[in-house]
């Protein structure tokens, strides 16, 4: 009953889409369990580039794509994404969606944007997709769920209840116009008919599949350090992208998960605000950004770039009980004479080998680097570990040692076939 979870081990955009795609047709179900269209997962298949925001990467192979209860869904984005894929000849007819998943309503997007503006220099740097406000409503018990779209009376009541407080806030605090509940409800109801056939008891489907020894792959979005409980709070997203989130976000018990694959970039990137000790604000950072094409898939923002931070990935590997690490974008590091790797922090003169306890210390952390030898050879055509230059091999082995988890796969380019596998992921 293989239940496999793929998680981001840094601050997102590690290449989770590509890593998920590696398991390809051996997977029976690919499940998104958290986040929404704040995610942007890029896959390059047969020379064609696909950017997925809401649909699981399994939409591009033969597995059943699943959007589980832990996801928040912007229905307009969902149908746009489906239509876009259909126009490119991708079959999306097997997609199933949980009746308990929450809906991102138009007012969530408005509130996301005005809140960020109001916060000024304390802003989070959200994607502006309404993610935080939709999850807030869920926790506040004011959310709209997929199933509510099939009971018009209930839907209208719930939208009204949800907007009552928000309109006071919008008008009196943010000086904006009130949002009309009838209009919102009409808009949501307009999607009901198309959505209806996709809705299923996802929890039962997945548990039955696991009972039958099917392979269920849970595709994490965001990352451990963006997790609302475990990340660099408050500079986080509003959900639980960690491996445990696959259980709450889909309704499968922890004993069903027997593999957790942490995806880590061979360096580090981050979008939005928040602490990032190894960030490079100089020409080296610009070089990583240019070489790695580090511009957001979702918002097009420049990604902040820096060296590999072993403390960050070690913390993820530990808290998620990672069985494997998939190291991506190693090809981007080609050409550096020395490659710094952060092995500890100096926090106000005290050395620490693990992440500091408090946010204040994290903000004050100065990286302690070890300088590994670089390589100049093009590694994008390598398909086995032995083919990699000796210094590249040594870089991988040192990261493995620092992170305390075996590296089972290495990305050497964006395409599906550009990988070096050391251990099977299944
Ligand atoms: P995700 O959000 O974790 O799925 O990652 P993104 O798709 O946002 O960002 C990763 C980017 O790196 C995408 O453009 C991928 O096509 C690309 N990518 C993934 N793995 C590799 C790799 O090994 N080498 C290179 N050069 N690019 C990669
Ligand atoms: P994938 O799945 C990188 C970041 C945002 C912001 C913070 C909160 O592609 O790795 P939100 O809109 O979620 O309330 O924003 O989280 N963020 C991501 N950064 N990759 C992502 O997804 C992200 N999803 C959210 O930039 O800092
Ligand atoms: Mg991404």
Short mmCIF file of N, CA and C and ligand atoms in Angstrom, two decimals, residues 11-17 38-42 52-53 221-222 265 271 295-298 303, ligand 3:
data_model
loop_
_atom_site.label_atom_id
_atom_site.label_comp_id
_atom_site.label_asym_id
_atom_site.label_seq_id
_atom_site.Cartn_x
_atom_site.Cartn_y
_atom_site.Cartn_z
N UNK A 11 11.96 26.77 0.64
CA UNK A 11 10.87 27.77 0.66
C UNK A 11 10.04 27.73 -0.62
N UNK A 12 9.92 26.57 -1.22
CA UNK A 12 9.10 26.45 -2.42
C UNK A 12 9.92 26.51 -3.69
N UNK A 13 9.29 26.11 -4.79
CA UNK A 13 9.90 26.14 -6.12
C UNK A 13 11.16 25.28 -6.23
N UNK A 14 11.19 24.20 -5.50
CA UNK A 14 12.36 23.31 -5.51
C UNK A 14 12.38 22.42 -6.74
N UNK A 15 11.22 22.30 -7.40
CA UNK A 15 11.10 21.35 -8.52
C UNK A 15 10.24 20.16 -8.14
N UNK A 16 9.23 20.44 -7.30
CA UNK A 16 8.34 19.35 -6.84
C UNK A 16 7.56 18.76 -8.01
N UNK A 17 7.18 19.64 -8.95
CA UNK A 17 6.42 19.16 -10.11
C UNK A 17 7.24 18.16 -10.90
N UNK A 38 -1.64 29.33 -5.38
CA UNK A 38 -0.39 30.02 -5.05
C UNK A 38 0.79 29.18 -5.55
N UNK A 39 0.55 27.90 -5.77
CA UNK A 39 1.60 27.01 -6.28
C UNK A 39 1.80 27.22 -7.78
N UNK A 40 3.01 26.93 -8.22
CA UNK A 40 3.31 26.92 -9.65
C UNK A 40 4.30 25.80 -9.87
N UNK A 41 3.84 24.72 -10.46
CA UNK A 41 4.71 23.56 -10.67
C UNK A 41 4.96 23.41 -12.17
N UNK A 42 6.23 23.51 -12.55
CA UNK A 42 6.58 23.49 -13.96
C UNK A 42 7.12 22.13 -14.36
N UNK A 52 1.56 24.19 -13.94
CA UNK A 52 0.33 23.81 -13.23
C UNK A 52 0.22 24.59 -11.93
N UNK A 53 -0.98 25.05 -11.62
CA UNK A 53 -1.17 25.82 -10.39
C UNK A 53 -2.06 25.09 -9.39
N UNK A 221 2.60 21.12 -2.13
CA UNK A 221 2.83 22.43 -2.72
C UNK A 221 3.57 23.24 -1.65
N UNK A 222 4.07 24.41 -2.00
CA UNK A 222 4.83 25.23 -1.05
C UNK A 222 5.96 24.39 -0.43
N UNK A 265 16.53 22.18 -3.76
CA UNK A 265 17.36 22.74 -4.82
C UNK A 265 18.81 22.67 -4.38
N UNK A 271 10.57 33.31 -2.52
CA UNK A 271 9.78 34.42 -3.08
C UNK A 271 8.99 35.04 -1.93
N UNK A 295 12.55 33.06 -11.81
CA UNK A 295 11.45 34.01 -11.85
C UNK A 295 10.19 33.19 -11.62
N UNK A 296 9.32 33.69 -10.73
CA UNK A 296 8.17 32.90 -10.29
C UNK A 296 7.26 32.40 -11.40
N UNK A 297 6.81 31.14 -11.25
CA UNK A 297 5.86 30.54 -12.20
C UNK A 297 4.48 31.15 -12.00
N UNK A 298 4.17 31.59 -10.80
CA UNK A 298 2.82 32.07 -10.49
C UNK A 298 2.70 33.58 -10.64
N UNK A 303 12.85 35.60 -7.95
CA UNK A 303 13.08 34.83 -6.73
C UNK A 303 14.37 35.29 -6.08
MG1 LIG B 3 6.66 26.70 -7.88
#
